[in-house]
PDB file of C-alpha atoms in Angstrom:
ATOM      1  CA  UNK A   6     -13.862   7.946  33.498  1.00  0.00           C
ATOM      2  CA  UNK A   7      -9.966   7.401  33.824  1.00  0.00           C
ATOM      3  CA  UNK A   8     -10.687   4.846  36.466  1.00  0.00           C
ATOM      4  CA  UNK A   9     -12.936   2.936  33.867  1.00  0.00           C
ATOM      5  CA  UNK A  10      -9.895   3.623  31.540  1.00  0.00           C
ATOM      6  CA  UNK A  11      -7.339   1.797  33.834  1.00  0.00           C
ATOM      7  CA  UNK A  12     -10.225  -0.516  34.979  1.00  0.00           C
ATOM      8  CA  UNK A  13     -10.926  -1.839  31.705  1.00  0.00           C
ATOM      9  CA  UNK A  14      -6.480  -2.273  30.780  1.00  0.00           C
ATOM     10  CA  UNK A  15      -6.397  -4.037  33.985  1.00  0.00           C
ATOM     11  CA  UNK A  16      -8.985  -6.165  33.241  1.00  0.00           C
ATOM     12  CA  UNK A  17      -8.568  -7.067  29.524  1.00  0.00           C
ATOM     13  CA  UNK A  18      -5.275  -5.489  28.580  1.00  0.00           C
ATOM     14  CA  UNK A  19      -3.154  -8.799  29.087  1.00  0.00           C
ATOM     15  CA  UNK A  20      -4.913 -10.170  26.080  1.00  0.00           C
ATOM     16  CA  UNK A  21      -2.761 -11.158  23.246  1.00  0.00           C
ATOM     17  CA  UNK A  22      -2.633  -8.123  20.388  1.00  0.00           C
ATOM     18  CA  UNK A  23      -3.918  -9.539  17.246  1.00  0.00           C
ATOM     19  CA  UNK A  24      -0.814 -12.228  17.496  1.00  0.00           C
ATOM     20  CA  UNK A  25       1.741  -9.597  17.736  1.00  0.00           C
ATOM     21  CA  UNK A  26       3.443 -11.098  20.577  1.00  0.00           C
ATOM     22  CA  UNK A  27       2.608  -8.262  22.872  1.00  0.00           C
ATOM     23  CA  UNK A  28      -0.448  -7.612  24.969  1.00  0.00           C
ATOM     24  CA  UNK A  29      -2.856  -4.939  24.445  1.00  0.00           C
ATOM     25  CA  UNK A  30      -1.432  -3.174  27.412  1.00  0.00           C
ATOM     26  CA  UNK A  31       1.836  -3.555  26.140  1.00  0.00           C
ATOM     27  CA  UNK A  32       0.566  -1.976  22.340  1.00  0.00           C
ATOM     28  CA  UNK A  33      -1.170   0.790  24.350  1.00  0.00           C
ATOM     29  CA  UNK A  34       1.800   1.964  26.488  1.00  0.00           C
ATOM     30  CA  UNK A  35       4.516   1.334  23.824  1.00  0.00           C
ATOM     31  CA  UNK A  36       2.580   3.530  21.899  1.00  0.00           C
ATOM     32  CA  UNK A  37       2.059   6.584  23.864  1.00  0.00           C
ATOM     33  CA  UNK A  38       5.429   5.996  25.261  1.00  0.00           C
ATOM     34  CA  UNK A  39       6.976   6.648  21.897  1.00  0.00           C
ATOM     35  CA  UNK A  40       4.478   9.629  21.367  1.00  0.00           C
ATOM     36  CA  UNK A  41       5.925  10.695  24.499  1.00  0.00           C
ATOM     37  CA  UNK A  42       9.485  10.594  23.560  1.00  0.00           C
ATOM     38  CA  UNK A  43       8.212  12.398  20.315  1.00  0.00           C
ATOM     39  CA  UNK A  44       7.524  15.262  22.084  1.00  0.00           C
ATOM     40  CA  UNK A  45       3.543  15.138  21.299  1.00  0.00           C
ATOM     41  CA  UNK A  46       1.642  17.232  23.031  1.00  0.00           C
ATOM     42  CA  UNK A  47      -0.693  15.587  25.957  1.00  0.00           C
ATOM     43  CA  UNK A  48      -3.652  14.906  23.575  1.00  0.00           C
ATOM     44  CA  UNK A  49      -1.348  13.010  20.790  1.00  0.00           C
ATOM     45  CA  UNK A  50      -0.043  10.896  23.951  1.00  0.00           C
ATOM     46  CA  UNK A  51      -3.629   9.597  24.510  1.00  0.00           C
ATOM     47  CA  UNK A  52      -4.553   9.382  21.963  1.00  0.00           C
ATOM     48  CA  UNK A  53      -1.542   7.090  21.085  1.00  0.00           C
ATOM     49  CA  UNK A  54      -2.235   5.077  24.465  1.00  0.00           C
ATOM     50  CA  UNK A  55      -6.447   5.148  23.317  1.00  0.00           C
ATOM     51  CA  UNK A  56      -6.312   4.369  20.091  1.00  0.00           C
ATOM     52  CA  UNK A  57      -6.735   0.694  20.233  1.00  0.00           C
ATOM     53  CA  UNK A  58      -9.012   0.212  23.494  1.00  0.00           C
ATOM     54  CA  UNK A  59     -11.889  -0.232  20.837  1.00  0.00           C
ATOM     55  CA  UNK A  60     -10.570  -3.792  20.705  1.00  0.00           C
ATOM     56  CA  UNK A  61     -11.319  -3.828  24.300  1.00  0.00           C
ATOM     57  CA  UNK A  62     -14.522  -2.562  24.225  1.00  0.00           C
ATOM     58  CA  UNK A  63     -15.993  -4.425  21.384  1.00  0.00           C
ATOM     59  CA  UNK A  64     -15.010  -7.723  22.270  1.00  0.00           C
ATOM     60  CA  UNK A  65     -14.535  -9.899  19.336  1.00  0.00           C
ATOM     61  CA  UNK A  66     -12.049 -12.007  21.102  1.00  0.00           C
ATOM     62  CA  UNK A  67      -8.185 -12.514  19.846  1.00  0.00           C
ATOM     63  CA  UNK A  68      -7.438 -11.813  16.368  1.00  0.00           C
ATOM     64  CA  UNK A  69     -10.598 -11.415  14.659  1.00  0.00           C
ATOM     65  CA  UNK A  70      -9.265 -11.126  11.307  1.00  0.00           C
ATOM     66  CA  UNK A  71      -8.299 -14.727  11.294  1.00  0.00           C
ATOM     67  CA  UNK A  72     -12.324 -15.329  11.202  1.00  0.00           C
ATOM     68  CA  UNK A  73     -12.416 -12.476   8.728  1.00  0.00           C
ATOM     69  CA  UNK A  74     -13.665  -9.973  11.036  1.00  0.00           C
ATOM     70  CA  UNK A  75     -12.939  -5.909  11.313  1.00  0.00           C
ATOM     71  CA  UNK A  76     -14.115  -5.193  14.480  1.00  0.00           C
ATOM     72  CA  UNK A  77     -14.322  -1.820  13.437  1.00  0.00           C
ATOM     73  CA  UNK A  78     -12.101  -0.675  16.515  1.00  0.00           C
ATOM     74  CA  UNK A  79     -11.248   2.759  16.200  1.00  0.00           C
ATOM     75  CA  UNK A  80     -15.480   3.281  16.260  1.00  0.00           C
ATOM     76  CA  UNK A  81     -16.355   1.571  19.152  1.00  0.00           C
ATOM     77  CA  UNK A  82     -13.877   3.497  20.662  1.00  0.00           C
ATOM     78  CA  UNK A  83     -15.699   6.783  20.469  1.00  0.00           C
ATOM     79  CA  UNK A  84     -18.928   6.212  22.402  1.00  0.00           C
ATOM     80  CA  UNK A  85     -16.664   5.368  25.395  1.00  0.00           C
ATOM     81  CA  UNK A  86     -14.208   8.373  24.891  1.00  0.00           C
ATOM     82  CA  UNK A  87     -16.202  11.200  23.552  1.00  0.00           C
ATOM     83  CA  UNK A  88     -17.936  12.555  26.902  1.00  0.00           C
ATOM     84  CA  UNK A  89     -14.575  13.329  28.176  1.00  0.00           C
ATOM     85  CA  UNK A  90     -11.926  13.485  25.627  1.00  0.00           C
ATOM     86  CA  UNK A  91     -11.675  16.442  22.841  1.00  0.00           C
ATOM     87  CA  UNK A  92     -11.655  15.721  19.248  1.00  0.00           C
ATOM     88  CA  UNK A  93      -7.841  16.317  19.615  1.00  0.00           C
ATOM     89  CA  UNK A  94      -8.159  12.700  21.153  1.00  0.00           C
ATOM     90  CA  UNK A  95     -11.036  11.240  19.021  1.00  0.00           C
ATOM     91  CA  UNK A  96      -9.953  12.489  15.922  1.00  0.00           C
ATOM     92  CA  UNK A  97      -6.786  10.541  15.628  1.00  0.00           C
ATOM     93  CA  UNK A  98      -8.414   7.472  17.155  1.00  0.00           C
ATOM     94  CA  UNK A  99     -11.238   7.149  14.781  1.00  0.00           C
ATOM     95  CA  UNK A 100      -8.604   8.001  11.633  1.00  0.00           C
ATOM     96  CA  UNK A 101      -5.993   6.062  12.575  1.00  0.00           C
ATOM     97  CA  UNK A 102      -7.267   2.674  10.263  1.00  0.00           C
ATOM     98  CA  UNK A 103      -7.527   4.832   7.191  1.00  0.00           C
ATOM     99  CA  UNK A 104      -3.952   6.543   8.552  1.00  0.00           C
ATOM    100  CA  UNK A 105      -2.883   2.523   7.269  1.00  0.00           C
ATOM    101  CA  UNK A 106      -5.012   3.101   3.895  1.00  0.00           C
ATOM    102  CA  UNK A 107      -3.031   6.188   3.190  1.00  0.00           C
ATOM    103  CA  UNK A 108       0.551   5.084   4.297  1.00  0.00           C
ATOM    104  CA  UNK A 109       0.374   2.129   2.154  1.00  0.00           C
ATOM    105  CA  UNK A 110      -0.982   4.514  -0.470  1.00  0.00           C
ATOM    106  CA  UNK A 111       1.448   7.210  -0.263  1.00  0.00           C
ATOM    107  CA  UNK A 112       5.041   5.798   1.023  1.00  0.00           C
ATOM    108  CA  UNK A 113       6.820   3.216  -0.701  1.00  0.00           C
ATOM    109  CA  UNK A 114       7.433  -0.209   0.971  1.00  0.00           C
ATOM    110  CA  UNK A 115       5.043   0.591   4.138  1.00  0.00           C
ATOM    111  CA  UNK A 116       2.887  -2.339   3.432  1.00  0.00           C
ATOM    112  CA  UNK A 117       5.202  -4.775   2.810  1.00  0.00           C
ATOM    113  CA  UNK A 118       6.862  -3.816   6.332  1.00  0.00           C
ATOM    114  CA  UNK A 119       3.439  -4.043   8.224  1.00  0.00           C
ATOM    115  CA  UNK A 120       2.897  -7.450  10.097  1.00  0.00           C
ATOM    116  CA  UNK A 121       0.690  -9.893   8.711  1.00  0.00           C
ATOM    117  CA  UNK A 122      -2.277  -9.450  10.747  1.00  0.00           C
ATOM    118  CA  UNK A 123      -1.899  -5.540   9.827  1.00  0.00           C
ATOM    119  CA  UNK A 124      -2.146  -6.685   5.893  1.00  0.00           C
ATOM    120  CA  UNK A 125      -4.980  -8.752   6.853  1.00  0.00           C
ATOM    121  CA  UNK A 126      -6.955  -6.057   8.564  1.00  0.00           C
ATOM    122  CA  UNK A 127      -5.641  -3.357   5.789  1.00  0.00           C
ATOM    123  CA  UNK A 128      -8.011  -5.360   3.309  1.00  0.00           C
ATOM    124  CA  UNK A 129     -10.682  -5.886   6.048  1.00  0.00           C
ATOM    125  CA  UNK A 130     -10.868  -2.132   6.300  1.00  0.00           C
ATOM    126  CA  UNK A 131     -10.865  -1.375   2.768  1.00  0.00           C
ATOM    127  CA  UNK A 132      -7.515  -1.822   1.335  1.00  0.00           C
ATOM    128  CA  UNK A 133      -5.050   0.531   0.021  1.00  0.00           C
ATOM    129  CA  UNK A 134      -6.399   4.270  -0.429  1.00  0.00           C
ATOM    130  CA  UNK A 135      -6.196   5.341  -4.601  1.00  0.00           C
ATOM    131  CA  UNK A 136      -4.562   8.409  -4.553  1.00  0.00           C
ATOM    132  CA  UNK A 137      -7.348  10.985  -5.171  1.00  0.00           C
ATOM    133  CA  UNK A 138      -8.499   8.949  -1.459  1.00  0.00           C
ATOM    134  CA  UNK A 139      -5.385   9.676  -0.025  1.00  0.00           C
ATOM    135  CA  UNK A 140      -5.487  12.947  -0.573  1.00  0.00           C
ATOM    136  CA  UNK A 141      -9.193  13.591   0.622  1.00  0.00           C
ATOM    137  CA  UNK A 142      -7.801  11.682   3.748  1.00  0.00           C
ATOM    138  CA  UNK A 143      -4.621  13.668   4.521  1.00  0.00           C
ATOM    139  CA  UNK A 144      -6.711  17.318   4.344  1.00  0.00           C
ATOM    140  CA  UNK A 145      -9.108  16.194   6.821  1.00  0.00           C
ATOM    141  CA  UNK A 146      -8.845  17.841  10.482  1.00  0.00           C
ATOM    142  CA  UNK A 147      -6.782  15.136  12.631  1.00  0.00           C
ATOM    143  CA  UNK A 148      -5.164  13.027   9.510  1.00  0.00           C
ATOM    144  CA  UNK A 149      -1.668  14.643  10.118  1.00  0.00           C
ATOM    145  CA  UNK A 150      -2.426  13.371  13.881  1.00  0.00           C
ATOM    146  CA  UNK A 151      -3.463  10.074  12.748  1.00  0.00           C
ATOM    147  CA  UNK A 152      -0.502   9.558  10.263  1.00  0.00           C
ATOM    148  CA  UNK A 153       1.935   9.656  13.502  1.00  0.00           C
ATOM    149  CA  UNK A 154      -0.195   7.267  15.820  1.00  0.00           C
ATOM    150  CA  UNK A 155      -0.397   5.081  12.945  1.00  0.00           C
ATOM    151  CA  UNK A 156       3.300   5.283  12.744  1.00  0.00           C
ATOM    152  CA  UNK A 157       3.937   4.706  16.960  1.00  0.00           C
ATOM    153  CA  UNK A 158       1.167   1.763  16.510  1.00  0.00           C
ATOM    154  CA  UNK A 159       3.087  -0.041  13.722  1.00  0.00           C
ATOM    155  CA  UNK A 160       6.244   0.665  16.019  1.00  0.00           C
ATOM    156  CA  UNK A 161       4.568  -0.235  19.465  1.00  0.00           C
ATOM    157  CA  UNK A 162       4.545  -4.019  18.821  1.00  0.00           C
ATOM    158  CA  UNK A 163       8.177  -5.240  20.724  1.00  0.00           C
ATOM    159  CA  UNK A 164       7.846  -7.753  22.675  1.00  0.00           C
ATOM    160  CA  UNK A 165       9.563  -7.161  26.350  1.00  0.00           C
ATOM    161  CA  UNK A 166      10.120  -3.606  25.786  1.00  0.00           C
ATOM    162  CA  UNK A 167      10.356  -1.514  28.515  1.00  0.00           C
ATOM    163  CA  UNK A 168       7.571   1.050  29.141  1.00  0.00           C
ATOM    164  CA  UNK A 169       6.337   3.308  32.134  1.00  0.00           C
ATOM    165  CA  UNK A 170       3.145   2.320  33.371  1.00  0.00           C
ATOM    166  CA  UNK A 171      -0.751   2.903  32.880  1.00  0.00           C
ATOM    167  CA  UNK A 172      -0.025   5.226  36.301  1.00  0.00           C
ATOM    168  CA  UNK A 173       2.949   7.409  34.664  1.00  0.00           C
ATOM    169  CA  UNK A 174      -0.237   8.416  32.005  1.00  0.00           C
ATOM    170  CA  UNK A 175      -2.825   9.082  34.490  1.00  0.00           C
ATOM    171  CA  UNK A 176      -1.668  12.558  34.689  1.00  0.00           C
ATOM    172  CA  UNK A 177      -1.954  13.152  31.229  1.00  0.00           C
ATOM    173  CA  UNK A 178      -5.540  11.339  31.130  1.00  0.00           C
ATOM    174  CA  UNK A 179      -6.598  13.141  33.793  1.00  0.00           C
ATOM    175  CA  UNK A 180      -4.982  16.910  31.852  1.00  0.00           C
ATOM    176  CA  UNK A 181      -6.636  16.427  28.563  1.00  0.00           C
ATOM    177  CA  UNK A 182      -9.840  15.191  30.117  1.00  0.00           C
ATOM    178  CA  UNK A 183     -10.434  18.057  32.317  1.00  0.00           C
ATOM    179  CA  UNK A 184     -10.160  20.252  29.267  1.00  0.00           C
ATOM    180  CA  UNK A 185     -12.910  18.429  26.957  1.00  0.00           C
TER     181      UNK A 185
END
């Protein structure tokens, strides 16, 4: 499973990330790199490297919200994940869009900061949570979880940024999945 994890970054992570001006690769390890330096436990960290490889695997092509398209990600994801990963992995992957919902819901001037295809998307995916949704949301299992890859995601987008490689989170791949 890892090795169809690194197969499929090595394969289709150099495509552009929803015009973001970094690669998916690039999202993926910026991500769990700041997770990392968060002091996350091993799950969080791939989680925060996983969460987006559901653009990978559903293959809608670059930025499918210019056509108008939610490629409904952070669900195509789980098929893929779930026979090895526990739902400390696949819960903040598959919450992680409405994560966006209930940021822009609950703290002040996070959707204005998100990047254009991110507003885009946010209405693609069902637009800003009311706030008797964004509470449902928060006391689910995972939401806490979600709220902080949501937050590495919107961070992970620098272009040139320096980040240990897919190998320097093998180790933790290979940890969480030989607990599931």
């Amino acid at each position: 499973m890892i090795e169809q994890i690194i197969g499929l970054y090595q394969a289709k992570g150099g495509r552009a990330y929803e015009g973001e001006g970094v690669t998916q690769l690039e999202h993926a390890l910026q991500s769990a790199q700041l997770a990392e330096r968060a002091g996350a436990p091993p799950e969080l960290v791939c989680a925060a490297l996983l969460h987006d490889i559901g653009h990978l695997l559903n293959d809608r092509g670059e930025t499918p919200t210019l056509r108008g398209v939610d490629d409904l990600h952070q669900y195509a994801a789980l098929p893929f994940l779930r026979p090895f990963f526990p739902e400390t992995v696949l819960g903040p992957i598959r919450l992680h869009v409405d994560a966006k919902r209930y940021l822009c819901s609950t703290r002040p001037g996070y959707r204005e900061a998100l990047s254009e295809d991110s507003k885009r998307s946010l209405e693609l995916q069902g637009g800003v949570f009311s706030p008797a949704d964004a509470e449902r949301f928060i006391c689910q299992p995972h939401a806490a979880e979600a709220v902080s890859v949501r937050l590495w995601d919107d961070a992970a987008k620098v272009p040139g940024a320096g980040t240990p490689g897919l190998a320097h989170f093998e180790a933790a791949l290979r940890t969480v999945a030989l607990r599931a």
